[in-house]
Amino acid sequence: WYQRRVRVSIAGVFFVEGVSSSDMYSMGTLSGLFSFSLGGCWVAILGYLLLGRIGWRYFIICTSVPCFLPPIFILHCVLREEATEDRIELQCKVEPEVIEVNGFWRRLITGCVTNFINTLQGWGSILLIPSLLTYLDKQQHHLTMDQQLLILALLYGGAKLLGRILSVFLLKYVNFRILQPLLSVIIAACYLTLIFQDDSLIGTVVAMGIANMCFCVTRCELTLMEFDKNYFGTERLVLAAGVMSGCGMLGAAVGATTAQFLSTPHAVIVTSVLSCIQVVAFCCITER
């Protein structure tokens, strides 16, 4: 977890320093999130094909080695000292933009609540889905390892990758006040379905697939919101980005802890209640 946060921070700083406009920032952020989901899909497929055959130790080695390649390429082929000096000289000539907003603390609180719950849903599902499969396996479904890995590949890879693709079009053409509350309602409905259904494997897979897909669209929107100077203003943008990101990390920790230490039904209930709260929080955001 720590290693991933360091990589994300370094990549974010590198991207922000080199971005030329807000449109480029939005497109770059969506591209980065899409690449993240594409990697998750690829790892899920590899897990289905190789994990049962080569064991988890060799599998970790196979999936970790590619992490060293992008930094080497960036250091030797992308970063140039002359470009850095030219950018610094250009930044000194540009007048800093000043944007003031009203209701900063209300915007920050609603942003933190939605980011906390969203990351709780996403990171909690990483442990919750295997727990659900184990729970269903005890209910006379008798899933083999290959079947469980295939389901994980579909939910972690396919559903999230589809959500990233849809986010490019949905965020551009659908209004925030319509899209995000609607997605939150769908996610809450999916978790409530898990509570009231009669231990159906198909129902569980469909519900978690839809929830993961909607989560990815919302994740893209909240990532853009974290560094949106038009939403938080320029004066306290760093404060807003830091606090909102911190709430996201806290949500990830709470989600993983909930899925790990609570029973599967109780973890689903907690996530369902928080998903309903997220609907209200998104409805309170009127400035985007």
CSV table of C-alpha atoms in Angstrom, one decimal:
chain,number,residue,atom,x,y,z
A,1,TRP,CA,0.0,0.0,0.0
A,2,TYR,CA,2.8,2.4,1.0
A,3,GLN,CA,4.7,1.6,-2.2
A,4,ARG,CA,1.6,2.2,-4.4
A,5,ARG,CA,0.9,5.6,-2.7
A,6,VAL,CA,4.5,6.7,-3.3
A,7,ARG,CA,4.2,5.7,-7.0
A,8,VAL,CA,0.9,7.5,-7.4
A,9,SER,CA,2.3,10.7,-5.7
A,10,ILE,CA,5.4,10.7,-7.9
A,11,ALA,CA,3.3,10.2,-11.0
A,12,GLY,CA,0.9,12.9,-10.0
A,13,VAL,CA,3.6,15.5,-9.3
A,14,PHE,CA,5.3,14.6,-12.6
A,15,PHE,CA,2.1,15.0,-14.5
A,16,VAL,CA,0.9,18.2,-12.8
A,17,GLU,CA,4.3,19.9,-13.5
A,18,GLY,CA,4.1,19.0,-17.2
A,19,VAL,CA,0.4,19.6,-17.9
A,20,SER,CA,-0.4,22.6,-20.2
A,21,SER,CA,-4.2,23.1,-19.6
A,22,SER,CA,-7.1,21.9,-17.6
A,23,ASP,CA,-8.4,19.8,-20.5
A,24,MET,CA,-5.1,18.1,-20.7
A,25,TYR,CA,-5.2,17.4,-17.0
A,26,SER,CA,-8.7,15.8,-17.3
A,27,MET,CA,-7.7,13.7,-20.2
A,28,GLY,CA,-4.4,12.7,-18.6
A,29,THR,CA,-6.2,11.7,-15.3
A,30,LEU,CA,-8.8,9.6,-17.1
A,31,SER,CA,-6.0,8.0,-19.2
A,32,GLY,CA,-4.1,7.2,-16.1
A,33,LEU,CA,-7.1,5.7,-14.4
A,34,PHE,CA,-7.9,3.7,-17.5
A,35,SER,CA,-4.4,2.3,-17.6
A,36,PHE,CA,-4.7,1.4,-13.9
A,37,SER,CA,-7.9,-0.6,-14.6
A,38,LEU,CA,-6.3,-2.1,-17.7
A,39,GLY,CA,-3.4,-3.4,-15.5
A,40,GLY,CA,-5.9,-4.7,-13.0
A,41,CYS,CA,-7.7,-6.6,-15.8
A,42,TRP,CA,-4.5,-8.0,-17.1
A,43,VAL,CA,-3.4,-9.2,-13.7
A,44,ALA,CA,-6.8,-10.8,-13.1
A,45,ILE,CA,-6.6,-12.6,-16.4
A,46,LEU,CA,-3.1,-13.8,-15.6
A,47,GLY,CA,-4.3,-15.0,-12.2
A,48,TYR,CA,-7.0,-17.0,-13.9
A,49,LEU,CA,-4.5,-18.6,-16.3
A,50,LEU,CA,-1.4,-19.0,-14.2
A,51,LEU,CA,-2.1,-18.8,-10.4
A,52,GLY,CA,-3.2,-22.3,-10.0
A,53,ARG,CA,-0.4,-23.6,-12.2
A,54,ILE,CA,2.7,-21.8,-11.0
A,55,GLY,CA,1.8,-20.9,-7.4
A,56,TRP,CA,1.4,-17.5,-5.8
A,57,ARG,CA,5.2,-16.8,-5.2
A,58,TYR,CA,6.1,-17.0,-8.9
A,59,PHE,CA,2.9,-15.2,-9.8
A,60,ILE,CA,3.9,-12.2,-7.6
A,61,ILE,CA,7.3,-12.1,-9.3
A,62,CYS,CA,5.7,-12.2,-12.8
A,63,THR,CA,3.3,-9.3,-12.0
A,64,SER,CA,5.9,-7.2,-10.1
A,65,VAL,CA,8.7,-7.1,-12.6
A,66,PRO,CA,6.8,-4.9,-15.1
A,67,CYS,CA,6.6,-2.2,-12.4
A,68,PHE,CA,10.3,-1.4,-12.8
A,69,LEU,CA,10.1,-0.8,-16.6
A,70,PRO,CA,8.1,2.5,-16.8
A,71,PRO,CA,10.3,4.5,-14.4
A,72,ILE,CA,13.4,3.4,-16.4
A,73,PHE,CA,11.8,4.5,-19.6
A,74,ILE,CA,10.7,7.9,-18.1
A,75,LEU,CA,14.2,8.6,-16.6
A,76,HIS,CA,16.1,7.9,-19.8
A,77,CYS,CA,13.7,8.8,-22.6
A,78,VAL,CA,11.3,11.5,-21.2
A,79,LEU,CA,12.9,13.6,-18.5
A,80,ARG,CA,15.4,16.2,-19.9
A,81,GLU,CA,17.1,18.9,-18.0
A,82,GLU,CA,16.8,21.4,-20.8
A,83,ALA,CA,13.0,21.0,-20.8
A,84,THR,CA,12.8,21.5,-17.0
A,85,GLU,CA,14.9,24.7,-17.3
A,86,ASP,CA,12.7,26.0,-20.1
A,87,ARG,CA,9.5,25.3,-18.1
A,88,ILE,CA,10.8,27.0,-15.0
A,89,GLU,CA,11.7,30.1,-17.0
A,90,LEU,CA,8.2,30.1,-18.7
A,91,GLN,CA,6.5,29.7,-15.3
A,92,CYS,CA,8.3,32.8,-14.0
A,93,LYS,CA,6.9,34.9,-16.8
A,94,VAL,CA,3.2,33.8,-16.3
A,95,GLU,CA,1.0,35.6,-13.9
A,96,PRO,CA,-0.5,33.3,-11.3
A,97,GLU,CA,-4.3,32.8,-11.7
A,98,VAL,CA,-6.5,33.6,-8.7
A,99,ILE,CA,-9.9,32.0,-8.3
A,100,GLU,CA,-12.1,32.6,-5.3
A,101,VAL,CA,-15.1,30.5,-4.3
A,102,ASN,CA,-17.8,30.7,-1.7
A,103,GLY,CA,-18.6,27.9,0.8
A,104,PHE,CA,-15.2,26.4,0.7
A,105,TRP,CA,-15.7,24.3,3.9
A,106,ARG,CA,-19.0,22.9,2.8
A,107,ARG,CA,-17.4,21.9,-0.5
A,108,LEU,CA,-14.5,20.3,1.3
A,109,ILE,CA,-16.8,18.4,3.8
A,110,THR,CA,-19.0,17.0,1.1
A,111,GLY,CA,-16.0,16.1,-1.1
A,112,CYS,CA,-14.3,14.3,1.8
A,113,VAL,CA,-17.5,12.3,2.7
A,114,THR,CA,-18.0,11.2,-0.9
A,115,ASN,CA,-14.3,10.3,-1.4
A,116,PHE,CA,-14.2,8.4,1.9
A,117,ILE,CA,-17.2,6.3,1.0
A,118,ASN,CA,-16.1,5.8,-2.6
A,119,THR,CA,-12.7,4.4,-1.7
A,120,LEU,CA,-14.2,2.3,1.1
A,121,GLN,CA,-16.4,0.7,-1.6
A,122,GLY,CA,-13.6,0.1,-4.0
A,123,TRP,CA,-10.9,-1.1,-1.7
A,124,GLY,CA,-13.4,-3.0,0.5
A,125,SER,CA,-14.6,-4.9,-2.5
A,126,ILE,CA,-11.1,-6.3,-3.0
A,127,LEU,CA,-11.6,-8.4,0.2
A,128,LEU,CA,-15.4,-8.5,0.2
A,129,ILE,CA,-15.7,-10.3,-3.2
A,130,PRO,CA,-13.5,-13.3,-2.2
A,131,SER,CA,-15.4,-13.4,1.1
A,132,LEU,CA,-18.7,-13.5,-0.8
A,133,LEU,CA,-17.5,-16.3,-3.0
A,134,THR,CA,-16.3,-18.3,0.1
A,135,TYR,CA,-19.6,-17.7,1.8
A,136,LEU,CA,-21.5,-18.8,-1.3
A,137,ASP,CA,-19.2,-21.8,-1.6
A,138,LYS,CA,-20.4,-22.9,1.8
A,139,GLN,CA,-24.0,-22.6,0.7
A,140,GLN,CA,-23.8,-25.7,-1.6
A,141,HIS,CA,-22.4,-23.9,-4.7
A,142,HIS,CA,-19.1,-25.8,-4.6
A,143,LEU,CA,-17.0,-23.4,-6.7
A,144,THR,CA,-13.6,-24.7,-8.0
A,145,MET,CA,-10.5,-22.5,-7.8
A,146,ASP,CA,-10.6,-21.8,-11.6
A,147,GLN,CA,-14.2,-20.7,-11.3
A,148,GLN,CA,-13.5,-18.3,-8.5
A,149,LEU,CA,-10.5,-16.9,-10.3
A,150,LEU,CA,-12.6,-16.4,-13.5
A,151,ILE,CA,-15.3,-14.5,-11.4
A,152,LEU,CA,-12.6,-12.4,-9.8
A,153,ALA,CA,-11.2,-11.6,-13.3
A,154,LEU,CA,-14.6,-10.5,-14.5
A,155,LEU,CA,-15.3,-8.4,-11.5
A,156,TYR,CA,-11.9,-6.8,-10.9
A,157,GLY,CA,-10.9,-6.6,-14.5
A,158,GLY,CA,-13.8,-6.5,-16.9
A,159,ALA,CA,-16.3,-4.5,-14.9
A,160,LYS,CA,-13.8,-1.9,-13.8
A,161,LEU,CA,-12.4,-1.5,-17.3
A,162,LEU,CA,-15.8,-1.0,-18.7
A,163,GLY,CA,-16.5,1.6,-16.0
A,164,ARG,CA,-13.4,3.5,-17.0
A,165,ILE,CA,-14.4,3.5,-20.7
A,166,LEU,CA,-17.9,4.7,-19.9
A,167,SER,CA,-16.6,7.5,-17.6
A,168,VAL,CA,-15.0,9.2,-20.6
A,169,PHE,CA,-18.4,9.7,-22.2
A,170,LEU,CA,-20.6,10.0,-19.1
A,171,LEU,CA,-18.5,12.7,-17.4
A,172,LYS,CA,-18.5,14.7,-20.6
A,173,TYR,CA,-22.1,14.5,-21.7
A,174,VAL,CA,-24.1,14.0,-18.5
A,175,ASN,CA,-24.5,16.6,-15.8
A,176,PHE,CA,-22.8,16.0,-12.4
A,177,ARG,CA,-26.0,16.5,-10.4
A,178,ILE,CA,-27.8,13.9,-12.5
A,179,LEU,CA,-25.0,11.3,-13.0
A,180,GLN,CA,-23.4,11.0,-9.6
A,181,PRO,CA,-26.5,10.7,-7.5
A,182,LEU,CA,-27.8,8.2,-10.0
A,183,LEU,CA,-24.6,6.1,-9.8
A,184,SER,CA,-24.7,6.3,-6.0
A,185,VAL,CA,-28.3,5.0,-6.0
A,186,ILE,CA,-27.3,2.1,-8.3
A,187,ILE,CA,-24.4,1.2,-6.0
A,188,ALA,CA,-26.6,1.3,-2.9
A,189,ALA,CA,-29.2,-0.8,-4.7
A,190,CYS,CA,-26.5,-3.4,-5.6
A,191,TYR,CA,-25.4,-3.8,-2.0
A,192,LEU,CA,-28.9,-3.9,-0.8
A,193,THR,CA,-29.6,-6.7,-3.3
A,194,LEU,CA,-26.8,-8.7,-1.7
A,195,ILE,CA,-28.7,-8.5,1.6
A,196,PHE,CA,-32.1,-9.5,0.4
A,197,GLN,CA,-31.3,-12.1,-2.3
A,198,ASP,CA,-31.4,-15.8,-1.5
A,199,ASP,CA,-27.7,-16.7,-1.8
A,200,SER,CA,-27.7,-16.5,-5.6
A,201,LEU,CA,-24.3,-16.8,-7.3
A,202,ILE,CA,-25.5,-15.1,-10.5
A,203,GLY,CA,-27.2,-12.3,-8.5
A,204,THR,CA,-24.0,-11.7,-6.5
A,205,VAL,CA,-21.8,-11.6,-9.6
A,206,VAL,CA,-24.1,-9.2,-11.4
A,207,ALA,CA,-24.7,-6.9,-8.4
A,208,MET,CA,-20.9,-6.7,-7.7
A,209,GLY,CA,-20.1,-6.2,-11.3
A,210,ILE,CA,-22.5,-3.3,-11.7
A,211,ALA,CA,-21.3,-1.8,-8.4
A,212,ASN,CA,-17.7,-2.0,-9.5
A,213,MET,CA,-18.5,-0.4,-12.8
A,214,CYS,CA,-20.4,2.5,-11.2
A,215,PHE,CA,-17.6,2.9,-8.6
A,216,CYS,CA,-15.0,3.4,-11.4
A,217,VAL,CA,-17.1,6.2,-13.0
A,218,THR,CA,-17.5,7.9,-9.6
A,219,ARG,CA,-13.8,7.4,-8.9
A,220,CYS,CA,-12.9,9.3,-12.0
A,221,GLU,CA,-15.1,12.2,-11.1
A,222,LEU,CA,-13.7,12.4,-7.5
A,223,THR,CA,-10.1,12.2,-8.7
A,224,LEU,CA,-10.8,15.2,-11.0
A,225,MET,CA,-12.5,17.0,-8.1
A,226,GLU,CA,-9.5,16.7,-5.8
A,227,PHE,CA,-7.4,19.1,-7.8
A,228,ASP,CA,-10.1,21.2,-9.4
A,229,LYS,CA,-9.2,24.9,-8.8
A,230,ASN,CA,-12.6,26.0,-10.1
A,231,TYR,CA,-14.3,24.0,-7.4
A,232,PHE,CA,-12.0,24.7,-4.4
A,233,GLY,CA,-10.4,27.9,-5.5
A,234,THR,CA,-6.7,28.6,-5.9
A,235,GLU,CA,-5.9,29.9,-2.4
A,236,ARG,CA,-6.7,26.7,-0.5
A,237,LEU,CA,-6.5,24.2,-3.3
A,238,VAL,CA,-3.5,22.4,-1.7
A,239,LEU,CA,-5.3,22.1,1.6
A,240,ALA,CA,-8.4,20.7,-0.1
A,241,ALA,CA,-6.5,18.2,-2.2
A,242,GLY,CA,-4.5,17.0,0.9
A,243,VAL,CA,-7.5,16.6,3.2
A,244,MET,CA,-9.7,15.0,0.5
A,245,SER,CA,-7.0,12.6,-0.5
A,246,GLY,CA,-6.4,11.7,3.2
A,247,CYS,CA,-10.1,10.9,3.7
A,248,GLY,CA,-9.8,8.6,0.6
A,249,MET,CA,-6.9,6.7,2.2
A,250,LEU,CA,-8.8,6.5,5.5
A,251,GLY,CA,-11.8,5.1,3.5
A,252,ALA,CA,-9.6,2.5,1.9
A,253,ALA,CA,-8.3,1.4,5.3
A,254,VAL,CA,-11.8,1.2,6.8
A,255,GLY,CA,-13.1,-0.7,3.8
A,256,ALA,CA,-10.4,-3.3,4.0
A,257,THR,CA,-10.8,-3.6,7.7
A,258,THR,CA,-14.5,-4.0,7.5
A,259,ALA,CA,-14.3,-6.7,4.9
A,260,GLN,CA,-11.6,-8.5,6.8
A,261,PHE,CA,-12.8,-8.5,10.4
A,262,LEU,CA,-16.6,-8.4,10.1
A,263,SER,CA,-18.6,-11.3,8.9
A,264,THR,CA,-19.6,-11.2,5.2
A,265,PRO,CA,-23.3,-10.3,5.9
A,266,HIS,CA,-22.3,-7.5,8.3
A,267,ALA,CA,-19.7,-6.1,6.0
A,268,VAL,CA,-22.3,-5.9,3.2
A,269,ILE,CA,-24.8,-4.2,5.6
A,270,VAL,CA,-22.2,-1.6,6.6
A,271,THR,CA,-21.3,-0.8,3.0
A,272,SER,CA,-25.0,-0.6,2.1
A,273,VAL,CA,-25.6,2.0,4.8
A,274,LEU,CA,-22.6,4.1,3.8
A,275,SER,CA,-23.6,3.9,0.1
A,276,CYS,CA,-27.0,5.3,1.0
A,277,ILE,CA,-25.2,8.2,2.9
A,278,GLN,CA,-23.2,8.8,-0.3
A,279,VAL,CA,-26.4,9.4,-2.2
A,280,VAL,CA,-27.3,12.2,0.2
A,281,ALA,CA,-23.7,13.7,0.1
A,282,PHE,CA,-23.7,13.8,-3.7
A,283,CYS,CA,-27.1,15.5,-3.7
A,284,CYS,CA,-25.7,18.2,-1.5
A,285,ILE,CA,-23.0,19.1,-4.1
A,286,THR,CA,-24.6,21.8,-6.2
A,287,GLU,CA,-21.6,23.7,-7.5
A,288,ARG,CA,-20.4,21.2,-10.2
